Amino acid sequence: MRHATASVTYLADYQRPDYLIDRVDLIIRLDGAQTRVHATLALRPHPQGRSGAALHLDGDELTLLGVSINGTTLEPDAYQLNETALVIPTVPATSFTMTLDTTLNPDSNTKLMGLYRSSGTYCTQCEAEGFRRITYFPDRPDVMATFRTTIRADKSYKVLLSNGNLVEAKDIGGNRHMAVWDDPFPKPSYL
């Protein structure tokens, strides 16, 4: 496990993001030891960002299963992955869609950040930098997006709740059900 040390960030050191995210679609398949997250991000270069900059996505205690851009799967030599980030050196110069598949372990998450399970209940805490414990993302307050979240879980979890408006809830076979929440107002990932 990585132990973070507090760092100071000064306003004078601020750099705007090189990429913006307009839309985030999440499909979360809850399972204590092996929760799977499928994230689709609609990205575009920031008009005032650095042209041709690498895409830097924060991540913490995630297992990357796959990443694709505009439907094309990236080979491992097309990105750099370490304990704190996924960096893609070359991305399209115009709007593009990125899909990320990851797994995480809510049962072993004792940081109480991101997605974790407490007393048998799945919880999320994303402020200030917890979203990076759910999927790879530029986890900073100046990247604002709309979110659509689909939660799939065992029916023993009776309430499947997320931000926004409930747009669908149904049984999906076996002992599982799902709920889809759409939040149409752009916000940073920590909200």
PDB file of C-alpha atoms in Angstrom:
ATOM      1  CA  MET A   1       0.000   0.000   0.000  1.00  0.00           C
ATOM      2  CA  ARG A   2       1.234   3.465  -0.869  1.00  0.00           C
ATOM      3  CA  HIS A   3       1.593   5.960   1.991  1.00  0.00           C
ATOM      4  CA  ALA A   4       0.919   9.505   0.870  1.00  0.00           C
ATOM      5  CA  THR A   5       2.731  12.447   2.320  1.00  0.00           C
ATOM      6  CA  ALA A   6       0.999  15.790   2.309  1.00  0.00           C
ATOM      7  CA  SER A   7       2.223  18.211  -0.312  1.00  0.00           C
ATOM      8  CA  VAL A   8       1.654  21.910  -0.573  1.00  0.00           C
ATOM      9  CA  THR A   9       0.309  23.354  -3.820  1.00  0.00           C
ATOM     10  CA  TYR A  10       0.630  27.081  -4.355  1.00  0.00           C
ATOM     11  CA  LEU A  11      -1.622  29.145  -6.626  1.00  0.00           C
ATOM     12  CA  ALA A  12       1.483  30.385  -8.428  1.00  0.00           C
ATOM     13  CA  ASP A  13       2.168  26.768  -9.441  1.00  0.00           C
ATOM     14  CA  TYR A  14      -1.316  26.201 -10.894  1.00  0.00           C
ATOM     15  CA  GLN A  15      -1.453  24.773 -14.408  1.00  0.00           C
ATOM     16  CA  ARG A  16      -4.776  24.370 -16.163  1.00  0.00           C
ATOM     17  CA  PRO A  17      -5.654  20.868 -17.307  1.00  0.00           C
ATOM     18  CA  ASP A  18      -4.620  19.940 -20.834  1.00  0.00           C
ATOM     19  CA  TYR A  19      -7.822  17.937 -21.355  1.00  0.00           C
ATOM     20  CA  LEU A  20     -11.424  18.422 -20.309  1.00  0.00           C
ATOM     21  CA  ILE A  21     -14.026  15.725 -19.767  1.00  0.00           C
ATOM     22  CA  ASP A  22     -17.570  16.526 -20.821  1.00  0.00           C
ATOM     23  CA  ARG A  23     -19.293  13.257 -19.907  1.00  0.00           C
ATOM     24  CA  VAL A  24     -18.589  10.256 -17.680  1.00  0.00           C
ATOM     25  CA  ASP A  25     -20.580   7.031 -17.984  1.00  0.00           C
ATOM     26  CA  LEU A  26     -19.873   4.505 -15.230  1.00  0.00           C
ATOM     27  CA  ILE A  27     -21.030   0.915 -14.931  1.00  0.00           C
ATOM     28  CA  ILE A  28     -20.178  -0.411 -11.476  1.00  0.00           C
ATOM     29  CA  ARG A  29     -20.601  -4.125 -10.753  1.00  0.00           C
ATOM     30  CA  LEU A  30     -20.423  -4.336  -6.970  1.00  0.00           C
ATOM     31  CA  ASP A  31     -18.558  -7.255  -5.438  1.00  0.00           C
ATOM     32  CA  GLY A  32     -16.652  -6.978  -2.167  1.00  0.00           C
ATOM     33  CA  ALA A  33     -13.337  -8.406  -3.316  1.00  0.00           C
ATOM     34  CA  GLN A  34     -13.553  -7.763  -7.049  1.00  0.00           C
ATOM     35  CA  THR A  35     -15.737  -4.783  -7.985  1.00  0.00           C
ATOM     36  CA  ARG A  36     -15.490  -4.019 -11.671  1.00  0.00           C
ATOM     37  CA  VAL A  37     -15.778  -0.478 -13.054  1.00  0.00           C
ATOM     38  CA  HIS A  38     -16.331   0.246 -16.742  1.00  0.00           C
ATOM     39  CA  ALA A  39     -15.834   3.972 -17.387  1.00  0.00           C
ATOM     40  CA  THR A  40     -16.460   5.787 -20.658  1.00  0.00           C
ATOM     41  CA  LEU A  41     -15.050   9.325 -20.784  1.00  0.00           C
ATOM     42  CA  ALA A  42     -15.837  11.925 -23.452  1.00  0.00           C
ATOM     43  CA  LEU A  43     -12.644  14.018 -23.594  1.00  0.00           C
ATOM     44  CA  ARG A  44     -11.445  17.013 -25.560  1.00  0.00           C
ATOM     45  CA  PRO A  45      -8.296  19.088 -25.528  1.00  0.00           C
ATOM     46  CA  HIS A  46      -8.543  22.189 -23.339  1.00  0.00           C
ATOM     47  CA  PRO A  47      -8.568  25.192 -25.702  1.00  0.00           C
ATOM     48  CA  GLN A  48      -5.928  26.857 -23.515  1.00  0.00           C
ATOM     49  CA  GLY A  49      -4.026  23.702 -22.602  1.00  0.00           C
ATOM     50  CA  ARG A  50      -0.711  22.492 -23.946  1.00  0.00           C
ATOM     51  CA  SER A  51      -1.197  21.169 -27.453  1.00  0.00           C
ATOM     52  CA  GLY A  52      -0.105  17.545 -27.849  1.00  0.00           C
ATOM     53  CA  ALA A  53       0.415  17.020 -24.116  1.00  0.00           C
ATOM     54  CA  ALA A  54       0.253  13.527 -22.653  1.00  0.00           C
ATOM     55  CA  LEU A  55      -3.024  12.589 -20.962  1.00  0.00           C
ATOM     56  CA  HIS A  56      -2.439  12.095 -17.228  1.00  0.00           C
ATOM     57  CA  LEU A  57      -5.105  10.196 -15.248  1.00  0.00           C
ATOM     58  CA  ASP A  58      -4.782   9.704 -11.494  1.00  0.00           C
ATOM     59  CA  GLY A  59      -5.333   6.239 -10.014  1.00  0.00           C
ATOM     60  CA  ASP A  60      -4.813   4.563  -6.658  1.00  0.00           C
ATOM     61  CA  GLU A  61      -5.101   0.858  -5.784  1.00  0.00           C
ATOM     62  CA  LEU A  62      -6.778  -0.018  -9.098  1.00  0.00           C
ATOM     63  CA  THR A  63      -6.112  -2.926 -11.434  1.00  0.00           C
ATOM     64  CA  LEU A  64      -6.291  -1.869 -15.072  1.00  0.00           C
ATOM     65  CA  LEU A  65      -7.913  -4.518 -17.251  1.00  0.00           C
ATOM     66  CA  GLY A  66      -8.007  -2.528 -20.472  1.00  0.00           C
ATOM     67  CA  VAL A  67      -8.079   0.899 -22.059  1.00  0.00           C
ATOM     68  CA  SER A  68      -9.274   1.985 -25.496  1.00  0.00           C
ATOM     69  CA  ILE A  69      -9.541   5.232 -27.430  1.00  0.00           C
ATOM     70  CA  ASN A  70     -12.316   5.649 -29.990  1.00  0.00           C
ATOM     71  CA  GLY A  71     -12.920   1.892 -29.879  1.00  0.00           C
ATOM     72  CA  THR A  72      -9.297   0.858 -30.458  1.00  0.00           C
ATOM     73  CA  THR A  73      -7.701  -1.115 -27.619  1.00  0.00           C
ATOM     74  CA  LEU A  74      -4.358   0.283 -26.514  1.00  0.00           C
ATOM     75  CA  GLU A  75      -1.478  -2.143 -26.208  1.00  0.00           C
ATOM     76  CA  PRO A  76       0.559  -1.894 -22.977  1.00  0.00           C
ATOM     77  CA  ASP A  77       3.408  -0.158 -24.817  1.00  0.00           C
ATOM     78  CA  ALA A  78       1.038   2.725 -25.710  1.00  0.00           C
ATOM     79  CA  TYR A  79       0.744   3.903 -22.091  1.00  0.00           C
ATOM     80  CA  GLN A  80       2.630   4.105 -18.817  1.00  0.00           C
ATOM     81  CA  LEU A  81       1.093   2.728 -15.647  1.00  0.00           C
ATOM     82  CA  ASN A  82       2.363   3.093 -12.094  1.00  0.00           C
ATOM     83  CA  GLU A  83       0.936   3.131  -8.547  1.00  0.00           C
ATOM     84  CA  THR A  84      -0.492   6.652  -8.900  1.00  0.00           C
ATOM     85  CA  ALA A  85      -1.231   7.279 -12.571  1.00  0.00           C
ATOM     86  CA  LEU A  86      -2.062   6.119 -16.049  1.00  0.00           C
ATOM     87  CA  VAL A  87      -0.268   8.272 -18.619  1.00  0.00           C
ATOM     88  CA  ILE A  88      -1.027   8.084 -22.323  1.00  0.00           C
ATOM     89  CA  PRO A  89       1.629   9.998 -24.286  1.00  0.00           C
ATOM     90  CA  THR A  90      -0.317  10.232 -27.548  1.00  0.00           C
ATOM     91  CA  VAL A  91      -4.040  10.959 -27.801  1.00  0.00           C
ATOM     92  CA  PRO A  92      -6.166  12.491 -30.580  1.00  0.00           C
ATOM     93  CA  ALA A  93      -5.878  16.246 -31.128  1.00  0.00           C
ATOM     94  CA  THR A  94      -9.689  16.549 -31.261  1.00  0.00           C
ATOM     95  CA  SER A  95     -12.556  15.223 -29.123  1.00  0.00           C
ATOM     96  CA  PHE A  96     -12.314  11.498 -28.363  1.00  0.00           C
ATOM     97  CA  THR A  97     -13.850   8.756 -26.269  1.00  0.00           C
ATOM     98  CA  MET A  98     -11.827   6.693 -23.831  1.00  0.00           C
ATOM     99  CA  THR A  99     -13.009   3.472 -22.222  1.00  0.00           C
ATOM    100  CA  LEU A 100     -11.358   2.127 -19.084  1.00  0.00           C
ATOM    101  CA  ASP A 101     -11.979  -1.223 -17.406  1.00  0.00           C
ATOM    102  CA  THR A 102     -10.665  -1.591 -13.879  1.00  0.00           C
ATOM    103  CA  THR A 103     -11.181  -3.660 -10.775  1.00  0.00           C
ATOM    104  CA  LEU A 104     -10.863  -2.650  -7.158  1.00  0.00           C
ATOM    105  CA  ASN A 105     -11.371  -4.247  -3.778  1.00  0.00           C
ATOM    106  CA  PRO A 106     -13.839  -2.317  -1.563  1.00  0.00           C
ATOM    107  CA  ASP A 107     -13.410  -4.843   1.266  1.00  0.00           C
ATOM    108  CA  SER A 108      -9.694  -4.118   1.640  1.00  0.00           C
ATOM    109  CA  ASN A 109     -10.050  -0.351   1.192  1.00  0.00           C
ATOM    110  CA  THR A 110      -9.368   0.979   4.684  1.00  0.00           C
ATOM    111  CA  LYS A 111      -8.569   4.544   3.588  1.00  0.00           C
ATOM    112  CA  LEU A 112     -12.302   5.389   3.569  1.00  0.00           C
ATOM    113  CA  MET A 113     -11.771   7.137   0.248  1.00  0.00           C
ATOM    114  CA  GLY A 114     -13.172   6.082  -3.104  1.00  0.00           C
ATOM    115  CA  LEU A 115     -15.422   2.997  -3.000  1.00  0.00           C
ATOM    116  CA  TYR A 116     -15.272   0.950   0.207  1.00  0.00           C
ATOM    117  CA  ARG A 117     -17.501  -1.259   2.323  1.00  0.00           C
ATOM    118  CA  SER A 118     -18.303  -0.379   5.919  1.00  0.00           C
ATOM    119  CA  SER A 119     -20.506  -2.567   8.130  1.00  0.00           C
ATOM    120  CA  GLY A 120     -21.701  -4.404   5.013  1.00  0.00           C
ATOM    121  CA  THR A 121     -22.715  -1.222   3.162  1.00  0.00           C
ATOM    122  CA  TYR A 122     -20.952   0.030   0.042  1.00  0.00           C
ATOM    123  CA  CYS A 123     -20.028   3.701   0.385  1.00  0.00           C
ATOM    124  CA  THR A 124     -18.151   6.299  -1.619  1.00  0.00           C
ATOM    125  CA  GLN A 125     -16.151   9.258  -0.388  1.00  0.00           C
ATOM    126  CA  CYS A 126     -14.517  11.177  -3.205  1.00  0.00           C
ATOM    127  CA  GLU A 127     -13.595  14.498  -1.643  1.00  0.00           C
ATOM    128  CA  ALA A 128     -10.954  15.685  -2.165  1.00  0.00           C
ATOM    129  CA  GLU A 129      -9.108  13.064  -4.239  1.00  0.00           C
ATOM    130  CA  GLY A 130     -11.089   9.855  -3.777  1.00  0.00           C
ATOM    131  CA  PHE A 131     -12.453   9.377  -7.290  1.00  0.00           C
ATOM    132  CA  ARG A 132      -9.026   8.095  -8.379  1.00  0.00           C
ATOM    133  CA  ARG A 133      -9.795   5.058  -6.206  1.00  0.00           C
ATOM    134  CA  ILE A 134     -12.829   4.219  -8.427  1.00  0.00           C
ATOM    135  CA  THR A 135     -11.382   4.699 -11.924  1.00  0.00           C
ATOM    136  CA  TYR A 136      -8.475   6.467 -13.609  1.00  0.00           C
ATOM    137  CA  PHE A 137      -9.392  10.138 -13.906  1.00  0.00           C
ATOM    138  CA  PRO A 138      -7.888  13.657 -13.794  1.00  0.00           C
ATOM    139  CA  ASP A 139      -8.985  13.931 -10.156  1.00  0.00           C
ATOM    140  CA  ARG A 140      -8.963  17.708  -9.739  1.00  0.00           C
ATOM    141  CA  PRO A 141     -11.702  20.304  -9.121  1.00  0.00           C
ATOM    142  CA  ASP A 142     -11.274  22.215 -12.385  1.00  0.00           C
ATOM    143  CA  VAL A 143     -12.300  19.262 -14.578  1.00  0.00           C
ATOM    144  CA  MET A 144     -16.100  19.240 -14.537  1.00  0.00           C
ATOM    145  CA  ALA A 145     -18.327  16.688 -16.260  1.00  0.00           C
ATOM    146  CA  THR A 146     -21.839  15.288 -16.257  1.00  0.00           C
ATOM    147  CA  PHE A 147     -22.147  11.780 -14.814  1.00  0.00           C
ATOM    148  CA  ARG A 148     -24.348   8.776 -15.608  1.00  0.00           C
ATOM    149  CA  THR A 149     -23.881   5.918 -13.161  1.00  0.00           C
ATOM    150  CA  THR A 150     -25.194   2.385 -13.509  1.00  0.00           C
ATOM    151  CA  ILE A 151     -24.923   0.272 -10.374  1.00  0.00           C
ATOM    152  CA  ARG A 152     -25.340  -3.510 -10.550  1.00  0.00           C
ATOM    153  CA  ALA A 153     -25.455  -5.530  -7.347  1.00  0.00           C
ATOM    154  CA  ASP A 154     -26.873  -8.492  -5.508  1.00  0.00           C
ATOM    155  CA  LYS A 155     -30.493  -7.945  -4.408  1.00  0.00           C
ATOM    156  CA  SER A 156     -29.409  -8.184  -0.785  1.00  0.00           C
ATOM    157  CA  TYR A 157     -28.346  -4.565  -1.341  1.00  0.00           C
ATOM    158  CA  LYS A 158     -31.839  -3.139  -1.543  1.00  0.00           C
ATOM    159  CA  VAL A 159     -30.959   0.489  -2.272  1.00  0.00           C
ATOM    160  CA  LEU A 160     -28.689   1.406  -5.198  1.00  0.00           C
ATOM    161  CA  LEU A 161     -28.121   5.140  -4.869  1.00  0.00           C
ATOM    162  CA  SER A 162     -26.056   7.694  -6.778  1.00  0.00           C
ATOM    163  CA  ASN A 163     -26.212  11.412  -7.598  1.00  0.00           C
ATOM    164  CA  GLY A 164     -28.766  12.761 -10.057  1.00  0.00           C
ATOM    165  CA  ASN A 165     -32.087  11.480 -11.299  1.00  0.00           C
ATOM    166  CA  LEU A 166     -33.128   7.835 -11.264  1.00  0.00           C
ATOM    167  CA  VAL A 167     -33.790   6.932 -14.910  1.00  0.00           C
ATOM    168  CA  GLU A 168     -34.062   3.146 -14.647  1.00  0.00           C
ATOM    169  CA  ALA A 169     -34.264   0.421 -12.015  1.00  0.00           C
ATOM    170  CA  LYS A 170     -34.877  -3.260 -12.762  1.00  0.00           C
ATOM    171  CA  ASP A 171     -34.005  -6.878 -12.056  1.00  0.00           C
ATOM    172  CA  ILE A 172     -31.280  -8.199 -14.344  1.00  0.00           C
ATOM    173  CA  GLY A 173     -31.589 -11.911 -13.693  1.00  0.00           C
ATOM    174  CA  GLY A 174     -30.468 -14.295 -11.046  1.00  0.00           C
ATOM    175  CA  ASN A 175     -30.292 -12.538  -7.736  1.00  0.00           C
ATOM    176  CA  ARG A 176     -29.094  -9.212  -9.169  1.00  0.00           C
ATOM    177  CA  HIS A 177     -30.638  -5.833  -9.914  1.00  0.00           C
ATOM    178  CA  MET A 178     -29.510  -2.485 -11.261  1.00  0.00           C
ATOM    179  CA  ALA A 179     -30.236   1.230 -11.098  1.00  0.00           C
ATOM    180  CA  VAL A 180     -29.201   3.997 -13.504  1.00  0.00           C
ATOM    181  CA  TRP A 181     -28.725   7.543 -12.245  1.00  0.00           C
ATOM    182  CA  ASP A 182     -28.144  10.542 -14.508  1.00  0.00           C
ATOM    183  CA  ASP A 183     -26.736  13.801 -13.150  1.00  0.00           C
ATOM    184  CA  PRO A 184     -27.034  16.418 -15.914  1.00  0.00           C
ATOM    185  CA  PHE A 185     -25.176  19.209 -14.121  1.00  0.00           C
ATOM    186  CA  PRO A 186     -21.399  19.414 -14.676  1.00  0.00           C
ATOM    187  CA  LYS A 187     -19.423  18.952 -11.485  1.00  0.00           C
ATOM    188  CA  PRO A 188     -15.950  17.896 -10.349  1.00  0.00           C
ATOM    189  CA  SER A 189     -15.389  14.200  -9.638  1.00  0.00           C
ATOM    190  CA  TYR A 190     -15.307  14.685  -5.873  1.00  0.00           C
ATOM    191  CA  LEU A 191     -19.001  15.587  -5.847  1.00  0.00           C
TER     192      LEU A 191
END
